[in-house]
Each structure stands twice: as structure tokens, then as C-alpha cells.
Amino acid sequence: MKTQLALPITKVQNSRIAETDFSNLVFGRTISDHMFVADYKNGEWCDARIVPYASLNLNPANATLHYGQSIFEGLKAYRNEEGKILIFRADANWRRLNESAERMCMPELPEEIFMEGLTQLIDLDRNWVPTAKGASLYIRPFMFATDDYIGVKPSDTYTFIILTCPVGNYYNKPVSVKVETTFTRATEGGTGAAKTAGNYAASLYPARQAQKAGYDQLLWTDGKSHSKIEESGTMNIMFKINGKLITAPTHTGTILKGITRDSVIQLAKDWNEPLEERFLTVSELETALQEGTFEEAFGTGTAATIAHVQRINVNGKDYDLPQKPTDAFSHRVLAELDGIKYGLVQDPHKWILSV
Ligand SMILES: *Cc1c(COP(=O)(O)O)cnc(C)c1O
């Protein structure tokens, strides 16, 4: 990509990379040397810059602290064998950021600021992209309100930041999940489709209850009847039952439109795998688990790409899922996505941007 945006860059005096243990990375704990920052005031984005990663000044009246106007994205970059850095579907993250922004009454971010900020930051911190197999650079773009004002109204000023974190393999072990039929993540008309901070805040208590009971994650059901499976809260969820892939549709506005979900659906279509975008009911799931038509379940999300599900709790009963055959759809689709992300196989949908 040609550089168009003149971006002032202030480099760190002393890089922290030498004292970073790349063989012991905890997800989200290690932040690379620099960050990209842009501010929104007087109705426009200004002052785009790359600066050393550092704390921000915090005014106690900051609007985000009180009313939660805050949205984020998550994407990853991978190092290929020639040392090029490959970023997966960044344009889709930019589009989704702006969809979230609209729902939360926040300003749209121009594509140029997002893409130039991203690519110049990653180029500058390219040594932070890990080399180990399965490792990557997690990229966290986010936007939040910055008015120092505690009246309830959309903020007039915002800051957009991109941080990057080297990460190892996220979920290398299969997860156990519980179908949640008491608490609600999202309802029609709510903010479930926006990648906004408050959705996560609201999910922590139910998720902790499930973790105390021994499950890694929840499978959320619809807020009205709790009879239809929606998603997992950090991942979308897919099932294979009786030869067919099933995943929740996104038209209700209660499902986060995962980019991994979209990529898996595209590959399933490319491979002529039968796939239905429809709600799987809890009772359908229960019947399939009891009658042996159930084949597999897996989560899709940037952090894990594919998280295999090994146990599902439905209506208080645990079902241990059969061992997946090596040619299970989830194994094949993970191998293909990894191949594309690390530049080892063809990229027919132009998902990769190379830096
Ligand atoms: C981010 C997210 C996902 C996964 O989206 P990807 O783009 O695939 O990473 C799924 N559900 C929720 C609620 C999310 O916030």
C-alpha cells in the first residue's frame, strides 16, 4: 500500500522487546512498543500519530467512564516464511467498527486513517510479530468518548487508538460450554450487534457463574424465549448435525457479525458443504445430542479462530461430545484458514493485506 497519510512518528527511546519472553505470552498482557492515536474534535478527526505505548491522562468526568460510549475491534497479523506480515481481513474490521460507531452515536472513522494507522504501526513494530507456530500479533483498535462532562448525551470528542499484542496459541484445548437460559446477552433492538464495551460488562456475571460450575464459556440464547441458540459472547457458534452446518443468522441484531464466522461460511460455500443460517433451538440441540445425529460444535472468533467444543451442558445435563474425526469440518476449515493467514495456500477472496 502506498503511504498517503503523513503520520508523525515518535519512537520509543528504549524498546521493551529484548526483555519480552515470547515463549510465555499471556493473551493481552504484553503490549508492543508503539500505539496509533487519532482524536476527534470540532466534527473531524485530527492529530493522527504514532507514539510510544503509554498511559493516558484520565479526567474523572470522562464520559466513557460514566456512560460507556466505547467500541472496539479485534484482528490479527501473522508472519509468513519470508518475514512478511500478513493482516487478515482488516477492511472488514474497519467496516464493522463504523457499524458499531453508528449504533453507539459515535463518529465514523475514515478508511484511510484506520488502514494507514494500522499498516504504519505494524510496520514500525514488525519485530513484535511472533515467529512461533500458531502465534500472531493481536491488534486492538478501539474508540471511546473523551468529553469531560457528566451530563447524559453523546460525547462531542473521541479518541481512536490501535494497540498490538504478541500472542501465542489462544485456545489450544477444547472448551466446555453451558447453554444459558436465565441471563441474556442481547435482545432485539438492543446493542448485541455492536462490538461495544457494555455488552461485555453485562456478560461477566453470568460467565463467572458458569466458570464456577466448571464451564469455559456460555452459549447465549435469545432474550425473549431462551429457546434459540445465539452465540458464545466472544465467539460465534456453529454446529454440525446430520451432515449440515448450522449457525445463527445475523438479521435480528442480537448476534455479533463475526469476521471469522463470515470466513467459515464463505469456505463452506466454496466447498459445497450444506450450511443453514438459522437458529438452532435448544430442544433440537438436546434431541440431536441424545439421538446421535450430533456431529460437532465449534466457536469461531479472531482470538481462537476455531475453538473445538468438547462438552455442552443443556438444561442441566452434560453431554460429552464424540471425538472428532481428523477430517471433521472444523479441522479442515481451521487448517485452511491457518494456511491463508500464514500465506501457505491460495487466498482467492483477497483476505490478506501484506505489510
Ligand atoms: C468479536 C466477537 C465475536 C467474533 O468476531 P470475529 O470477528 O470473528 O473475531 C463474536 N461474538 C462477539 C460478541 C464478539 O464481540
Coordinates of C-alpha atoms and ligand atoms in Angstrom, one line a residue:
M1 CA 0.0 0.0 0.0
K2 CA 1.3 3.5 -0.8
T3 CA 1.7 5.8 2.1
Q4 CA -0.7 8.7 1.8
L5 CA -1.3 9.9 5.3
A6 CA 1.6 12.0 6.7
L7 CA 1.9 10.4 10.1
P8 CA 4.2 11.9 12.7
I9 CA 6.0 9.1 14.5
T10 CA 7.6 9.4 17.9
K11 CA 9.7 6.3 18.6
V12 CA 10.4 4.8 22.0
Q13 CA 13.8 5.6 23.5
N14 CA 14.3 2.0 24.7
S15 CA 12.4 -0.8 23.1
R16 CA 11.0 -3.4 25.6
I17 CA 11.3 -6.2 23.1
A18 CA 14.6 -7.6 24.5
E19 CA 13.0 -8.2 27.9
T20 CA 9.8 -9.8 26.5
D21 CA 9.5 -13.6 26.9
F22 CA 7.9 -14.6 23.6
S23 CA 7.7 -18.3 24.8
N24 CA 5.4 -17.3 27.7
L25 CA 2.9 -14.9 26.2
V26 CA -0.4 -14.4 28.2
F27 CA -3.2 -13.1 25.9
G28 CA -3.5 -9.4 26.1
R29 CA -0.8 -8.8 28.7
T30 CA 2.2 -7.8 26.5
I31 CA 1.7 -4.6 24.5
S32 CA 4.1 -3.7 21.7
D33 CA 6.3 -0.6 21.9
H34 CA 4.0 1.9 20.0
M35 CA 0.4 2.8 19.5
F36 CA -1.5 4.7 16.9
V37 CA -3.7 7.6 18.2
A38 CA -6.2 10.0 16.5
D39 CA -8.5 12.5 18.1
Y40 CA -12.0 13.6 17.1
K41 CA -12.9 17.2 17.9
N42 CA -14.8 20.1 16.2
G43 CA -16.5 17.5 14.0
E44 CA -13.4 16.0 12.4
W45 CA -10.6 13.5 13.0
C46 CA -7.2 15.2 13.6
D47 CA -3.7 14.7 15.0
A48 CA -3.2 11.2 13.7
R49 CA 0.1 10.0 15.1
I50 CA 2.2 7.1 16.3
V51 CA 3.6 7.4 19.8
P52 CA 5.2 5.2 22.4
Y53 CA 2.7 3.0 24.2
A54 CA 1.9 4.8 27.5
S55 CA -0.8 5.7 30.0
L56 CA -3.4 8.3 29.1
N57 CA -4.5 11.2 31.3
L58 CA -7.8 10.4 33.0
N59 CA -10.3 13.1 33.9
P60 CA -12.8 11.7 36.5
A61 CA -15.7 13.3 34.5
N62 CA -14.7 11.4 31.3
A63 CA -17.9 10.4 29.6
T64 CA -16.8 6.8 28.8
L65 CA -16.4 6.1 32.5
H66 CA -20.0 7.1 33.2
Y67 CA -22.0 6.1 30.2
G68 CA -19.8 3.6 28.3
Q69 CA -19.5 5.0 24.8
S70 CA -16.8 2.7 23.8
I71 CA -16.3 0.3 20.9
F72 CA -13.5 -2.0 19.8
E73 CA -12.3 -4.4 17.2
G74 CA -10.0 -7.4 17.2
L75 CA -7.9 -8.7 14.3
K76 CA -4.6 -10.5 13.8
A77 CA -1.4 -10.3 11.8
Y78 CA 0.8 -13.3 11.0
R79 CA 4.4 -13.7 10.0
N80 CA 4.9 -15.7 6.8
E81 CA 8.0 -17.7 6.0
E82 CA 9.7 -14.7 4.1
G83 CA 9.2 -12.4 7.1
K84 CA 6.3 -10.5 5.5
I85 CA 3.5 -9.6 7.9
L86 CA 0.0 -10.6 6.7
I87 CA -3.0 -8.9 8.1
F88 CA -6.3 -10.8 7.9
R89 CA -9.5 -9.0 6.6
A90 CA -8.7 -5.6 8.1
D91 CA -11.2 -3.9 5.8
A92 CA -14.0 -5.9 7.3
N93 CA -12.9 -4.8 10.8
W94 CA -12.9 -1.1 9.6
R95 CA -16.4 -1.5 8.3
R96 CA -17.7 -3.2 11.4
L97 CA -16.1 -0.5 13.6
N98 CA -18.2 2.0 11.8
E99 CA -21.3 0.0 12.2
S100 CA -20.7 -0.2 15.9
A101 CA -19.9 3.6 15.9
E102 CA -23.3 4.4 14.3
R103 CA -25.2 2.3 16.9
M104 CA -23.4 4.0 19.8
C105 CA -23.8 7.5 18.4
M106 CA -20.1 7.9 17.7
P107 CA -18.3 9.4 14.7
E108 CA -17.4 7.3 11.6
L109 CA -13.7 6.8 11.2
P110 CA -12.4 7.3 7.6
E111 CA -10.9 4.2 6.0
E112 CA -7.6 5.9 5.3
I113 CA -7.0 6.7 9.0
F114 CA -7.8 3.2 10.0
M115 CA -5.7 1.5 7.3
E116 CA -2.7 3.8 7.4
G117 CA -2.6 3.9 11.1
L118 CA -2.8 0.1 11.2
T119 CA -0.2 -0.6 8.5
Q120 CA 2.3 2.0 9.6
L121 CA 2.0 0.9 13.2
I122 CA 2.5 -2.7 12.3
D123 CA 5.4 -1.9 10.0
L124 CA 7.1 0.1 12.8
D125 CA 6.6 -2.7 15.4
R126 CA 7.1 -5.6 12.9
N127 CA 9.6 -7.3 15.2
W128 CA 6.8 -7.8 17.7
V129 CA 5.0 -10.2 15.4
P130 CA 6.0 -13.6 16.9
T131 CA 7.7 -16.3 14.9
A132 CA 6.5 -19.4 16.7
K133 CA 4.0 -21.7 15.0
G134 CA 0.4 -20.7 15.8
A135 CA 1.5 -17.4 17.3
S136 CA 0.4 -14.0 16.0
L137 CA 0.1 -10.3 16.7
Y138 CA -3.4 -9.5 18.1
I139 CA -4.5 -6.0 17.1
R140 CA -6.9 -4.0 19.2
P141 CA -8.4 -0.8 17.6
F142 CA -10.8 1.0 19.8
M143 CA -12.7 4.3 20.1
F144 CA -14.1 6.0 23.2
A145 CA -15.7 9.2 24.3
T146 CA -13.4 11.9 25.8
D147 CA -15.7 14.8 26.8
D148 CA -15.2 15.7 30.5
Y149 CA -18.8 16.1 31.2
I150 CA -21.2 14.0 33.2
G151 CA -24.5 15.1 31.5
V152 CA -26.1 12.2 29.5
K153 CA -25.5 12.9 25.9
P154 CA -23.3 11.6 23.1
S155 CA -19.8 13.0 23.6
D156 CA -18.5 15.7 21.2
T157 CA -15.0 14.4 21.4
Y158 CA -13.4 10.9 20.9
T159 CA -10.1 9.2 20.7
F160 CA -9.3 6.3 18.5
I161 CA -6.3 4.1 19.4
I162 CA -4.7 0.9 18.0
L163 CA -2.7 -1.3 20.3
T164 CA -1.0 -4.5 19.3
C165 CA 0.0 -7.5 21.5
P166 CA 2.0 -10.5 20.5
V167 CA 0.1 -13.7 21.4
G168 CA 0.6 -17.4 21.4
N169 CA -2.0 -20.0 20.5
Y170 CA -5.2 -18.8 22.2
Y171 CA -7.3 -21.8 23.0
N172 CA -5.2 -24.9 22.4
K173 CA -7.6 -27.0 24.4
P174 CA -11.2 -27.8 23.6
V175 CA -13.8 -25.9 25.6
S176 CA -16.8 -26.9 27.6
V177 CA -19.9 -24.7 27.3
K178 CA -23.2 -24.2 29.0
V179 CA -26.4 -23.2 27.3
E180 CA -27.6 -20.2 29.3
T181 CA -31.4 -19.9 29.7
T182 CA -31.6 -17.4 32.6
F183 CA -29.4 -14.4 31.7
T184 CA -29.5 -12.5 28.5
R185 CA -26.6 -11.1 26.4
A186 CA -28.7 -9.3 23.8
T187 CA -32.3 -8.6 22.8
E188 CA -33.8 -7.3 19.6
G189 CA -33.5 -3.6 19.4
G190 CA -30.5 -3.7 21.8
T191 CA -26.8 -3.4 21.2
G192 CA -25.9 -7.1 20.6
A193 CA -24.6 -6.5 17.1
A194 CA -22.3 -3.7 18.2
K195 CA -18.8 -4.5 19.5
T196 CA -19.3 -2.3 22.5
A197 CA -17.8 -2.4 26.0
G198 CA -21.1 -2.6 27.8
N199 CA -22.1 -5.9 26.2
Y200 CA -19.0 -7.4 27.8
A201 CA -19.6 -5.8 31.2
A202 CA -23.1 -7.3 31.3
S203 CA -21.8 -10.8 30.4
L204 CA -19.2 -11.1 33.1
Y205 CA -21.5 -12.1 36.0
P206 CA -23.3 -14.9 34.1
A207 CA -20.0 -16.1 32.7
R208 CA -18.4 -16.2 36.1
Q209 CA -21.4 -18.3 37.4
A210 CA -20.7 -20.7 34.6
Q211 CA -17.0 -20.8 35.3
K212 CA -17.6 -21.6 38.9
A213 CA -19.7 -24.5 37.7
G214 CA -16.8 -25.7 35.6
Y215 CA -17.6 -24.4 32.1
D216 CA -15.3 -22.2 30.0
Q217 CA -18.0 -20.3 28.2
L218 CA -21.7 -19.7 27.8
L219 CA -23.9 -20.4 24.8
W220 CA -26.3 -17.5 24.9
T221 CA -29.9 -18.0 23.9
D222 CA -32.4 -15.3 22.7
G223 CA -33.5 -12.9 25.4
K224 CA -37.3 -13.4 24.8
S225 CA -37.9 -17.1 25.0
H226 CA -34.4 -18.5 25.8
S227 CA -35.2 -21.3 23.3
K228 CA -32.9 -20.4 20.4
I229 CA -29.1 -20.5 20.5
E230 CA -27.4 -17.3 19.5
E231 CA -23.7 -17.1 20.1
S232 CA -21.0 -17.5 22.7
G233 CA -20.2 -13.9 23.6
T234 CA -16.6 -13.8 22.4
M235 CA -17.2 -16.2 19.6
N236 CA -20.0 -17.2 17.2
I237 CA -21.0 -20.8 17.4
M238 CA -21.5 -23.4 14.7
F239 CA -23.0 -26.9 14.9
K240 CA -22.9 -29.8 12.5
I241 CA -25.9 -32.0 12.8
N242 CA -26.9 -34.8 10.5
G243 CA -24.4 -33.7 7.8
K244 CA -25.5 -30.0 7.9
L245 CA -23.7 -27.0 9.3
I246 CA -26.0 -24.7 11.3
T247 CA -25.2 -21.2 12.6
A248 CA -27.4 -18.3 13.8
P249 CA -28.4 -15.7 11.3
T250 CA -27.5 -12.0 12.0
H251 CA -30.7 -10.2 10.9
T252 CA -32.1 -10.0 14.4
G253 CA -29.4 -7.6 15.5
T254 CA -28.6 -9.8 18.5
I255 CA -25.6 -11.6 17.0
L256 CA -22.1 -10.0 16.6
K257 CA -21.3 -10.4 12.9
G258 CA -18.0 -12.3 13.4
I259 CA -15.5 -12.0 10.6
T260 CA -14.3 -15.5 11.4
R261 CA -17.9 -16.6 11.1
D262 CA -18.2 -15.0 7.7
S263 CA -14.9 -16.5 6.5
V264 CA -16.0 -20.0 7.6
I265 CA -19.3 -19.6 5.9
Q266 CA -17.5 -18.5 2.7
L267 CA -15.2 -21.5 2.8
A268 CA -18.2 -23.9 3.5
K269 CA -19.9 -22.4 0.4
D270 CA -16.6 -22.8 -1.7
W271 CA -16.6 -26.5 -0.6
N272 CA -20.3 -27.1 -1.3
E273 CA -20.9 -28.0 2.4
P274 CA -24.5 -27.9 3.3
L275 CA -25.0 -24.9 5.6
E276 CA -28.1 -23.3 7.1
E277 CA -28.0 -19.8 8.6
R278 CA -30.9 -20.3 11.1
F279 CA -31.5 -20.5 14.8
L280 CA -30.9 -23.9 16.3
T281 CA -33.4 -24.4 19.1
V282 CA -32.2 -25.7 22.5
S283 CA -34.6 -28.7 22.1
E284 CA -33.3 -29.5 18.7
L285 CA -29.8 -29.5 20.1
E286 CA -30.8 -31.7 23.0
T287 CA -32.5 -34.2 20.7
A288 CA -29.5 -34.3 18.4
L289 CA -27.2 -35.0 21.4
Q290 CA -29.5 -37.7 22.6
E291 CA -30.2 -39.4 19.3
G292 CA -26.6 -39.4 18.0
T293 CA -27.2 -37.2 15.0
F294 CA -24.9 -34.5 16.5
E295 CA -21.6 -34.4 14.8
E296 CA -19.7 -31.3 16.1
A297 CA -19.7 -27.9 17.6
F298 CA -17.1 -25.2 17.4
G299 CA -16.7 -21.5 18.2
T300 CA -15.4 -19.0 15.6
G301 CA -13.6 -15.8 16.6
T302 CA -10.4 -14.0 15.9
A303 CA -8.7 -15.0 19.2
A304 CA -9.0 -18.7 18.7
T305 CA -10.0 -18.9 15.0
I306 CA -11.8 -22.2 15.7
A307 CA -12.4 -23.4 19.3
H308 CA -13.5 -27.0 19.4
V309 CA -16.3 -27.8 21.8
Q310 CA -15.9 -31.0 23.9
R311 CA -18.8 -30.7 26.3
I312 CA -22.2 -29.0 26.2
N313 CA -24.5 -28.5 29.2
V314 CA -28.1 -28.4 28.1
N315 CA -30.9 -28.0 30.7
G316 CA -28.6 -29.1 33.5
K317 CA -27.3 -32.2 31.8
D318 CA -23.7 -32.5 30.5
Y319 CA -23.1 -34.1 27.1
D320 CA -19.6 -35.1 26.2
L321 CA -19.2 -34.9 22.5
P322 CA -17.7 -37.7 20.5
Q323 CA -14.0 -37.4 19.4
K324 CA -13.9 -35.5 16.1
P325 CA -12.5 -37.5 13.2
T326 CA -9.4 -35.9 11.7
D327 CA -11.3 -34.9 8.6
A328 CA -14.1 -33.1 10.6
F329 CA -15.2 -29.8 9.0
S330 CA -13.8 -27.8 11.9
H331 CA -10.4 -29.3 11.5
R332 CA -10.4 -28.8 7.7
V333 CA -11.6 -25.2 8.0
L334 CA -9.1 -24.3 10.7
A335 CA -6.3 -25.8 8.5
E336 CA -7.5 -23.8 5.5
L337 CA -7.8 -20.5 7.5
D338 CA -4.4 -21.0 9.0
G339 CA -3.0 -21.7 5.6
I340 CA -4.4 -18.5 4.2
K341 CA -3.4 -16.4 7.3
Y342 CA 0.2 -17.6 7.2
G343 CA 0.4 -17.3 3.4
L344 CA 0.8 -21.0 2.7
V345 CA -2.3 -21.5 0.5
Q346 CA -4.1 -19.5 -2.1
D347 CA -6.2 -16.5 -1.0
P348 CA -9.0 -16.5 -3.5
H349 CA -11.1 -14.0 -1.6
K350 CA -8.3 -11.4 -1.1
W351 CA -8.5 -11.6 2.6
I352 CA -4.8 -10.8 3.2
L353 CA -3.0 -7.5 3.3
S354 CA 0.7 -7.8 3.3
V355 CA 2.9 -5.3 5.1
Ligands
LIG1 C1 -15.7 -10.2 18.4 C2 -16.8 -11.0 18.7 C3 -17.1 -12.3 18.0 C4 -16.1 -12.8 17.0 O1 -15.9 -12.0 15.9 P1 -14.6 -12.1 15.0 O2 -14.7 -11.0 14.0 O3 -14.7 -13.5 14.3 O4 -13.4 -12.1 15.9 C5 -18.2 -13.0 18.4 N1 -19.1 -12.5 19.3 C6 -18.9 -11.4 20.0 C7 -19.9 -10.9 21.0 C8 -17.8 -10.6 19.7 O5 -17.6 -9.4 20.3

